[in-house]
Coordinates of C-alpha atoms in Angstrom, one line a residue:
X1 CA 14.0 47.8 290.9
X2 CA 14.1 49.0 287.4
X3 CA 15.5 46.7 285.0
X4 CA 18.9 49.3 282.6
X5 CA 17.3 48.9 279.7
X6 CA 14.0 50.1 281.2
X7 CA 13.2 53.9 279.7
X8 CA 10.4 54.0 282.4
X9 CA 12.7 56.3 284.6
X10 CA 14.5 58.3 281.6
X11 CA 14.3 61.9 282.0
X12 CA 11.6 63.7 279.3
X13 CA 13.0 66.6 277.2
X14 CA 10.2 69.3 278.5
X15 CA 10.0 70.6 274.7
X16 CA 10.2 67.7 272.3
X17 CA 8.9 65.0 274.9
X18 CA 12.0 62.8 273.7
X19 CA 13.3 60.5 276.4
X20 CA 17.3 62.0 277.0
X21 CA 20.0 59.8 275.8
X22 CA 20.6 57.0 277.9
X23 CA 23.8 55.5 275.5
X24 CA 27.5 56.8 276.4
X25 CA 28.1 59.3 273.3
X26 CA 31.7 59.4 274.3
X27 CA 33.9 56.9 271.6
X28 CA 36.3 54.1 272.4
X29 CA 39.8 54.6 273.1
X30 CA 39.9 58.1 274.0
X31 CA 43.3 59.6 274.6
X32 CA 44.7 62.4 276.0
X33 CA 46.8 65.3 274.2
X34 CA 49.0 66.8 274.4
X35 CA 47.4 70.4 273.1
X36 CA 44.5 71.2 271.1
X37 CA 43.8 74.3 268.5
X38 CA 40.2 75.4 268.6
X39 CA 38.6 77.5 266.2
X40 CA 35.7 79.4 266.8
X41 CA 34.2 80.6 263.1
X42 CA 31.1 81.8 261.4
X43 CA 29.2 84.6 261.5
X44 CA 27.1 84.3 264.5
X45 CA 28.5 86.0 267.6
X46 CA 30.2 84.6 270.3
X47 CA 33.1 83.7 268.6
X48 CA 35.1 85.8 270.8
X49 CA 33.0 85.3 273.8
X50 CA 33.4 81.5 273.8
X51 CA 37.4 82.1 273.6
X52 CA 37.6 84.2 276.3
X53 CA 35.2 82.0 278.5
X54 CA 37.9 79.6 278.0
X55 CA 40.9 82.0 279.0
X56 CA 39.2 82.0 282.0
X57 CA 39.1 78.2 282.7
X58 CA 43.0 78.0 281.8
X59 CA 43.3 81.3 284.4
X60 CA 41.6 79.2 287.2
X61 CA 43.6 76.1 286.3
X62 CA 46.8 78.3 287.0
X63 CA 48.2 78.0 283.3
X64 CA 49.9 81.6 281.7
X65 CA 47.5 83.0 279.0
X66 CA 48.4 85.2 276.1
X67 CA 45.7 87.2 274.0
X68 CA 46.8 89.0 270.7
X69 CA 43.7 90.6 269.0
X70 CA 44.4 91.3 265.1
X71 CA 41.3 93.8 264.7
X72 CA 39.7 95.7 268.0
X73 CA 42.0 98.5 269.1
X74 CA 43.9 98.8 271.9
X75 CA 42.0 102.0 272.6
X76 CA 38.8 100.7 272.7
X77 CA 39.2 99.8 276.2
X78 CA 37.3 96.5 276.1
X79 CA 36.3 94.5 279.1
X80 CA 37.9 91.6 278.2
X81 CA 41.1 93.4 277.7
X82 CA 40.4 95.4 281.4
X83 CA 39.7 91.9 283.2
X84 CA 42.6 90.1 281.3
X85 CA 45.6 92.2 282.1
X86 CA 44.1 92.3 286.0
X87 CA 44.4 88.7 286.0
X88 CA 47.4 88.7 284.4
X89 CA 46.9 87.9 280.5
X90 CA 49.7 89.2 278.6
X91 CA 48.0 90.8 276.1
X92 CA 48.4 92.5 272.9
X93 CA 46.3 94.7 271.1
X94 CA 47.5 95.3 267.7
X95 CA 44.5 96.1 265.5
X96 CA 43.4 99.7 264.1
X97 CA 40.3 98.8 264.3
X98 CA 37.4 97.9 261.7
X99 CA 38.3 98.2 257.8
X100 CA 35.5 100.5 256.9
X101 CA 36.6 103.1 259.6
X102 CA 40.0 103.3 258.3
X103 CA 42.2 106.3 256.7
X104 CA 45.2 103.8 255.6
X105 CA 44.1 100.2 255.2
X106 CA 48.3 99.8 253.7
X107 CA 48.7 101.2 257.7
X108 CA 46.5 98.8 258.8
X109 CA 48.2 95.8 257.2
X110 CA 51.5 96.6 257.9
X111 CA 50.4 97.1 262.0
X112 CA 48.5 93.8 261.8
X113 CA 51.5 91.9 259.8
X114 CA 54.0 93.3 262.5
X115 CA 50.9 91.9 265.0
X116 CA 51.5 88.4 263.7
X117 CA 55.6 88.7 263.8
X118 CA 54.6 89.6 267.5
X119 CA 52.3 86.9 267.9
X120 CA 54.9 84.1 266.7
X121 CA 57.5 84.7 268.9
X122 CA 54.8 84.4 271.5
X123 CA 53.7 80.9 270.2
X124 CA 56.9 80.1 269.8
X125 CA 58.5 81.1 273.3
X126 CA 56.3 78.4 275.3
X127 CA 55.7 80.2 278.1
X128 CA 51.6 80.0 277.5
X129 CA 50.0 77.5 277.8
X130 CA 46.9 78.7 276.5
X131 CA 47.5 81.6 273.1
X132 CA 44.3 82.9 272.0
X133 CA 44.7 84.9 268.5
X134 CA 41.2 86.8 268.4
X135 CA 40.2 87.8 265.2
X136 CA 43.5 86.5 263.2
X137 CA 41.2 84.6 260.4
X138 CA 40.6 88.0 259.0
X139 CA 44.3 88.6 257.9
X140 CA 44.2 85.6 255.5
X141 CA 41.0 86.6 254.4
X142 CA 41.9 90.4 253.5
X143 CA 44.9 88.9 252.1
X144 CA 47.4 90.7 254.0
X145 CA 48.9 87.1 255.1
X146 CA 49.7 84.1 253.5
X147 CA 47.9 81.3 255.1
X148 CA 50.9 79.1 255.3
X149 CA 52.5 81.9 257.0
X150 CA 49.6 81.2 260.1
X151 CA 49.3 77.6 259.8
X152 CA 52.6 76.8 260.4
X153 CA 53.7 78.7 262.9
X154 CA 50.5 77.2 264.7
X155 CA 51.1 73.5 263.6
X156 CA 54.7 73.5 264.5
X157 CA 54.6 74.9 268.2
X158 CA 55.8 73.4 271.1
X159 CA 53.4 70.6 271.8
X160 CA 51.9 71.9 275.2
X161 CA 50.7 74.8 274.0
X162 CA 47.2 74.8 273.4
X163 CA 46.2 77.8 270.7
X164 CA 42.3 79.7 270.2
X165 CA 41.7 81.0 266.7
X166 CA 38.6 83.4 266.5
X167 CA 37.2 85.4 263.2
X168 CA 34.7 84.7 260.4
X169 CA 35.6 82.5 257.3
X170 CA 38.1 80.4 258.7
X171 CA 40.4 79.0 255.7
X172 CA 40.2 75.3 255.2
X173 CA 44.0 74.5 255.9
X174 CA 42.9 76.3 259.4
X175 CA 40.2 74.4 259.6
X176 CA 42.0 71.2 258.8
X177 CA 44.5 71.9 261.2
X178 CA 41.8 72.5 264.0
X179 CA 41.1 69.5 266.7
X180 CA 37.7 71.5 267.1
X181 CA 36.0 73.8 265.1
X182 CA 32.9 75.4 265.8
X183 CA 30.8 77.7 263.4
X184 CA 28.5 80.1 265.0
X185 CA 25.1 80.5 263.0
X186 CA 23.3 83.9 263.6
X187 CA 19.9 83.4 263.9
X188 CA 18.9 86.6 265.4
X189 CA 21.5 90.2 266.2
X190 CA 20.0 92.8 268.2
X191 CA 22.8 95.1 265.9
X192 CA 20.5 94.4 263.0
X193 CA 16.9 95.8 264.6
X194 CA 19.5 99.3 265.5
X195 CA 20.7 98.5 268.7
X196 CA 24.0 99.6 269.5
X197 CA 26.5 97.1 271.1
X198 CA 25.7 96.5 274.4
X199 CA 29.2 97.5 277.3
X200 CA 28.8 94.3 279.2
X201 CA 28.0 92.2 276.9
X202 CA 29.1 92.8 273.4
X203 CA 32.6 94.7 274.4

């Protein structure tokens, strides 16, 4: 019998050759909460993608999910959007789209501020357990909201509802506020060798 403290039968990572951890990670005393805000950042994709994996997990576990995206269009007709609402997401689309397209950005803040109003009564309400606000850190960075006027709506709601933050440059009180934060680092983006996004997979 090997002895515990034997690394003779510790599984070898096939590309370093490092034996796998064999010590618990985890830290003492965990706890848990109540609700936790997790913001996906960075400039990497699958900021987005990783929030909407988790919509799914909160769908499966029978909690009610609300999605308000501050920047893709309700007319874009996006597969997240299509799956969502058959599964029951209330959702709400309030963007005009990106920046560089648009004939009004003054339009485009106004429908994104009116967005947010939206978006607080939702947080506020309770009735979600799980809020995702995709794409909201770009209205603090555009300056078209006052980043006290997102975190505290976020830091002040009721205390079992659990909220997603997705978008690039997250703003440090955001980040502060967080219980996770994860930055996405692009390494490679098929977008940059001229490839069109992908329906499926990017939309």
């Amino acid at each position: 019998m090997t002895d515990a403290t034997d690394s003779s039968d510790a599984t070898i990572d096939p590309e370093t050759g490092e034996l796998a951890p064999r010590e618990d990670p985890r830290p003492d005393g965990l706890r848990r909460a109540d609700s936790l805000v997790v913001v996906n950042t960075g400039n990497g994709k699958g900021k987005s993608s990783s929030a909407f994996g988790m919509m799914m997990r909160a769908l499966a576990r029978d909690w009610n999910v609300a999605v308000v995206q501050f920047i893709k269009s309700g007319k874009w007709n996006t597969g997240e959007e299509k799956m969502g609402k058959q599964l029951g997401v209330h959702w709400v689309a309030c963007g005009e789209g990106f920046t560089w397209d648009s004939d009004d950005l003054s339009n485009d803040k106004r429908i994104a501020a009116e967005g947010w109003a939206e978006a607080k009564k939702i947080l506020a309400a309770g009735e979600h357990q799980l809020v995702i606000f995709d794409e909201l850190t770009y209205l603090a960075t555009y300056g078209w909201l006052d980043i006290d006027d997102i975190v505290g709506p976020i830091r002040d709601r009721p205390r079992h509802v659990n909220v997603i933050v997705t978008g690039r440059d997250a703003h440090p009180d955001l980040v502060e506020l967080a219980d996770t934060v994860t930055e996405m680092t692009e390494i490679k983006h098929a977008y940059k060798a001229g490839i069109r996004a992908l329906r499926g997979i990017d939309f």
